Every structure is written in structure tokens, then in C-alpha cells.
GROMACS .gro file of N, CA and C in nm:
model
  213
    1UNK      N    1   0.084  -0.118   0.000
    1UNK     CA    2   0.000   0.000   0.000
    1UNK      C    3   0.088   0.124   0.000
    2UNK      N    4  -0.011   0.224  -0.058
    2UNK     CA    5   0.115   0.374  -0.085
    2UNK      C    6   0.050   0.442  -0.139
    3UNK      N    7   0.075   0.570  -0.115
    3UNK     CA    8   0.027   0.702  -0.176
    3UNK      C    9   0.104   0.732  -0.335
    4UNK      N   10   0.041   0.820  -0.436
    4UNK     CA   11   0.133   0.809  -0.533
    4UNK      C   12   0.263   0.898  -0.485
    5UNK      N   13   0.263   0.980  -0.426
    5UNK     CA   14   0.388   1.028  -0.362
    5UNK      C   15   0.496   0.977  -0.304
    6UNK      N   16   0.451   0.825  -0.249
    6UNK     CA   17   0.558   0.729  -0.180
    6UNK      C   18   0.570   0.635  -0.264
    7UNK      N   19   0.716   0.594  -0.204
    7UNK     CA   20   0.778   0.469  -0.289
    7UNK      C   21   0.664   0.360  -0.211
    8UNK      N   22   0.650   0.255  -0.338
    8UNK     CA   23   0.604   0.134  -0.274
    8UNK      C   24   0.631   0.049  -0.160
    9UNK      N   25   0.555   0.021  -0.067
    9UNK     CA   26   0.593  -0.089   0.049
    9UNK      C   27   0.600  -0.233   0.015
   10UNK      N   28   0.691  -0.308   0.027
   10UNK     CA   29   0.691  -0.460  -0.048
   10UNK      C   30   0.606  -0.534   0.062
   11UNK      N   31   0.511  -0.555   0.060
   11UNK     CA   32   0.410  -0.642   0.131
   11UNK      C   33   0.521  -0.839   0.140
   12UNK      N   34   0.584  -0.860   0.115
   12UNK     CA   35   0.611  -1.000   0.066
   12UNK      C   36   0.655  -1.060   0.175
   13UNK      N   37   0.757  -0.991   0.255
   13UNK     CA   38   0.785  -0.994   0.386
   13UNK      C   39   0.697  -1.023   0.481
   14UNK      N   40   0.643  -0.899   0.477
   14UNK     CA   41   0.525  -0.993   0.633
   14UNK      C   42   0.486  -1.086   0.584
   15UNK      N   43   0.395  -1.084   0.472
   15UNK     CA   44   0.338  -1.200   0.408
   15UNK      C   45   0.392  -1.347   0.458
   16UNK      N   46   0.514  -1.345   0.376
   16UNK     CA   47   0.583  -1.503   0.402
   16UNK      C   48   0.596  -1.481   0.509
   17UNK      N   49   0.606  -1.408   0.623
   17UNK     CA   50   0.639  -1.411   0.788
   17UNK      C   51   0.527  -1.526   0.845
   18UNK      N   52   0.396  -1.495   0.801
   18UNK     CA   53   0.259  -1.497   0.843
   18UNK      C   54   0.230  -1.627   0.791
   19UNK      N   55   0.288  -1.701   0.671
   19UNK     CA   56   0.274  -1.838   0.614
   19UNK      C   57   0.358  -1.927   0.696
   20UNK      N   58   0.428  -1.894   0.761
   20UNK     CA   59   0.542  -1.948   0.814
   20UNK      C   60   0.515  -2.052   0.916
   21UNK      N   61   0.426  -2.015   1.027
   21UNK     CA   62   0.339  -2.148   1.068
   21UNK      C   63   0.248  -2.249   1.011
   22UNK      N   64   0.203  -2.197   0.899
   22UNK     CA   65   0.164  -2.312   0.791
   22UNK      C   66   0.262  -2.408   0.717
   23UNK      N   67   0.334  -2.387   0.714
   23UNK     CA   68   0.460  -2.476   0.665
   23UNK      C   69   0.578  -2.538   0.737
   24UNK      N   70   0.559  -2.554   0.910
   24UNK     CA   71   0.658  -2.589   1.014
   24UNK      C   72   0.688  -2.775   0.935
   25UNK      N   73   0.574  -2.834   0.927
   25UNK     CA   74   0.625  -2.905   0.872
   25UNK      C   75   0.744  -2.985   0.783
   26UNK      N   76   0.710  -2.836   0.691
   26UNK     CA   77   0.823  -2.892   0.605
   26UNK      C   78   1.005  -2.820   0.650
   27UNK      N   79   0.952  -2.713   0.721
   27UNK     CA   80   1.076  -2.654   0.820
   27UNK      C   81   1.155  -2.763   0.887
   28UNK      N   82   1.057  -2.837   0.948
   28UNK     CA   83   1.105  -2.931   1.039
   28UNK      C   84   1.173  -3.026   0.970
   29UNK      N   85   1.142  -3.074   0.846
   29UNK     CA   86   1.194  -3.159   0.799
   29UNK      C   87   1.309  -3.109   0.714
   30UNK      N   88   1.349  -3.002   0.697
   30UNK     CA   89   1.431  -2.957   0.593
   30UNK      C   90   1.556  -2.954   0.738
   31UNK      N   91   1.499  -2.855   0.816
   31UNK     CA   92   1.660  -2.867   0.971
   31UNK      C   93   1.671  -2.966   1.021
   32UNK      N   94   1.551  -3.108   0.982
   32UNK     CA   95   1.626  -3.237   1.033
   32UNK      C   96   1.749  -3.320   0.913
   33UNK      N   97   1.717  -3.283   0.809
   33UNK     CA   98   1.817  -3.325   0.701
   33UNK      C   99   1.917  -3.251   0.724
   34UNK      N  100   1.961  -3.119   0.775
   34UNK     CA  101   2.025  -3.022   0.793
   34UNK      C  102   2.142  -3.092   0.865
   35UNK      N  103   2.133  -3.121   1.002
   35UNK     CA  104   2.149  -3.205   1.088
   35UNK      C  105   2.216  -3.341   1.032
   36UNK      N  106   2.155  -3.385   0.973
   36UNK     CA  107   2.179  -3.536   0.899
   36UNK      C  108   2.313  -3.529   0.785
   37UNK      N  109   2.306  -3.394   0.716
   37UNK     CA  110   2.381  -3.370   0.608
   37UNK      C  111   2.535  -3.384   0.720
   38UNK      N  112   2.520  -3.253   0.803
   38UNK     CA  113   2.625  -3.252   0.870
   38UNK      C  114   2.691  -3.351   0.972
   39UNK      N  115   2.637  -3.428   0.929
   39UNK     CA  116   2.692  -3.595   0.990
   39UNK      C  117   2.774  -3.681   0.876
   40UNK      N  118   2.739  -3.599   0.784
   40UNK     CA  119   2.726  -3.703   0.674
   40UNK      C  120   2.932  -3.674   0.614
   41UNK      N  121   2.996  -3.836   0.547
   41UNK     CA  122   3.120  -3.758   0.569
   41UNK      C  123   3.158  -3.775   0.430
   42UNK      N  124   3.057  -3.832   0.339
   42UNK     CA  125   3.050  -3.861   0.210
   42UNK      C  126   3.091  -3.745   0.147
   43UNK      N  127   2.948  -3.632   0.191
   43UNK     CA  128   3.015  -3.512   0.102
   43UNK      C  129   2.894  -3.507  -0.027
   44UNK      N  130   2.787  -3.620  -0.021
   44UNK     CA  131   2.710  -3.650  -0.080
   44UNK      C  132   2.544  -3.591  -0.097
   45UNK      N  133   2.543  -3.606   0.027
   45UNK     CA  134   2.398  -3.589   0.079
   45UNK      C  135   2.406  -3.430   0.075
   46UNK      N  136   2.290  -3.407   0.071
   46UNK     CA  137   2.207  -3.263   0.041
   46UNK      C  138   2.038  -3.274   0.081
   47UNK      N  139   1.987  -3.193   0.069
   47UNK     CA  140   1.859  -3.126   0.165
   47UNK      C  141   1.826  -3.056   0.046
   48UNK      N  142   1.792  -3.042  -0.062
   48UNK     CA  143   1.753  -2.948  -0.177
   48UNK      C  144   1.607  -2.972  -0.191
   49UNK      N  145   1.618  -3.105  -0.175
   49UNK     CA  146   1.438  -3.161  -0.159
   49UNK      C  147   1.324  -3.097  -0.063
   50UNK      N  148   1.413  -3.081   0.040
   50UNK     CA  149   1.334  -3.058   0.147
   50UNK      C  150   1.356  -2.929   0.157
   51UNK      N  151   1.408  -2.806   0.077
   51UNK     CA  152   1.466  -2.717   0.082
   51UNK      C  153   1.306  -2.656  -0.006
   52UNK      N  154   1.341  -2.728  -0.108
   52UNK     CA  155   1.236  -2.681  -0.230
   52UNK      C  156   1.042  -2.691  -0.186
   53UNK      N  157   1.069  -2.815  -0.078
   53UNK     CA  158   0.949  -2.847  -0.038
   53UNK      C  159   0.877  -2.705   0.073
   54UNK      N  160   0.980  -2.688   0.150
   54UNK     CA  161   0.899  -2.554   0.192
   54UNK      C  162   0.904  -2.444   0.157
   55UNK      N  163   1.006  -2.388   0.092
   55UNK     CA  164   0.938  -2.277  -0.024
   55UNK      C  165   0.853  -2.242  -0.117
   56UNK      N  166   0.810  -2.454  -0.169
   56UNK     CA  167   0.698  -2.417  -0.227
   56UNK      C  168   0.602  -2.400  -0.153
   57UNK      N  169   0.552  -2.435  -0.020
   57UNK     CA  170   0.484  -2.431   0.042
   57UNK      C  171   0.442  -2.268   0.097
   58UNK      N  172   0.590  -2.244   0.144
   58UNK     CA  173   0.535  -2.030   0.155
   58UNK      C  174   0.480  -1.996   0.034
   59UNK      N  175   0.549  -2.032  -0.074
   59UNK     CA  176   0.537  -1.958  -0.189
   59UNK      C  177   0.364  -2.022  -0.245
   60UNK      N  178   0.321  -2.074  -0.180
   60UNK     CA  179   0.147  -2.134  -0.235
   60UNK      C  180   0.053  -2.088  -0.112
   61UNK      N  181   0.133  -2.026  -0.037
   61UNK     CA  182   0.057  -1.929   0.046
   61UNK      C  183   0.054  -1.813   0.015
   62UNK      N  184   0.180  -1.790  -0.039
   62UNK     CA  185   0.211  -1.624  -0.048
   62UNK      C  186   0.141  -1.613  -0.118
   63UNK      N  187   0.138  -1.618  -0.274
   63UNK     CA  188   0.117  -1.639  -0.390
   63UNK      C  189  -0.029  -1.547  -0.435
   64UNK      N  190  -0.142  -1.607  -0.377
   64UNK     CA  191  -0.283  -1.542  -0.393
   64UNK      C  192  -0.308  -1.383  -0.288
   65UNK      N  193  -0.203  -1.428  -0.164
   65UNK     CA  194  -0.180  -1.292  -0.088
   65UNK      C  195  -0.146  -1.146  -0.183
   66UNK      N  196  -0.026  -1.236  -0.239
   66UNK     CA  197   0.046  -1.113  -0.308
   66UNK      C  198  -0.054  -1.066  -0.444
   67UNK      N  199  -0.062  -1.133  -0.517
   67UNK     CA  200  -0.145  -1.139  -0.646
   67UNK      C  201  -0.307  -1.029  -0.607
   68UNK      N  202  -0.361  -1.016  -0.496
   68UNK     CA  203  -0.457  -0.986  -0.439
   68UNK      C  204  -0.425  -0.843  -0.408
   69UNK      N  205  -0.309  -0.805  -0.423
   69UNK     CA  206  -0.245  -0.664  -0.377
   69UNK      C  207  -0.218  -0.561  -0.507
   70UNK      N  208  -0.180  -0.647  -0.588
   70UNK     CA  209  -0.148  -0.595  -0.728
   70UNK      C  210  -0.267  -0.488  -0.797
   71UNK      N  211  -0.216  -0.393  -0.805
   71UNK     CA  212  -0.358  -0.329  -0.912
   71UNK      C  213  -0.353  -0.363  -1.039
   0.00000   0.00000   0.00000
């Protein structure tokens, strides 16, 4: 929101702040691989899965938030 006189406020921030308990799930599971990686002595293992899984998840919350703001 903004006057035409002001620079725009990026709404996206709070936004994804506010999705952020909708998606602990996949939080949880991305800092338990986190954890797991750094055990790991291969050098192999990675978390990209679970990385991707909760961003899509903010990002399918955010998504209709933000879109809803747009004029």
C-alpha cells in the first residue's frame, strides 16, 4: 500500500512471515536433514528436496496474498 507520492511498500515480507506457521512441517523436515547432512562424511547428501518443499509451500501461500495486492 502507498500514496502516489511514496515509494512502494513490499508487502512479501510480512506476508511469508505470516505463512510461516503453515509450513513448520516442512521446516522441520528440511533442519532435520540439515542435521543429517552434517553428519554425513561422504560429502554427498544434500537437503535441496526438502529445501524446495517448503518454499513451495510459503510460496502457495504467499502467492494469492500477493497477487490480491497488485492493481
Amino acid at each position: 500500500d502507498y500514496d502516489d507520492d511514496e515509494d512502494p511498500v513490499d508487502a512479501a515480507p510480512a506476508i511469508e512471515a505470516a505463512c510461516r506457521p503453515r509450513c513448520m512441517k516442512y521446516l522441520m523436515a528440511y533442519q532435520g536433514c540439515v542435521e543429517r547432512v552434517q553428519q554425513d562424511t561422504t560429502g554427498e547428501a544434500h537437503c535441496t528436496g526438502q529445501y524446495f518443499d517448503y518454499w513451495g509451500c510459503i510460496d502457495k501461500c504467499v502467492a494469492p496474498q500477493i497477487f490480491a495486492k497488485l492493481k
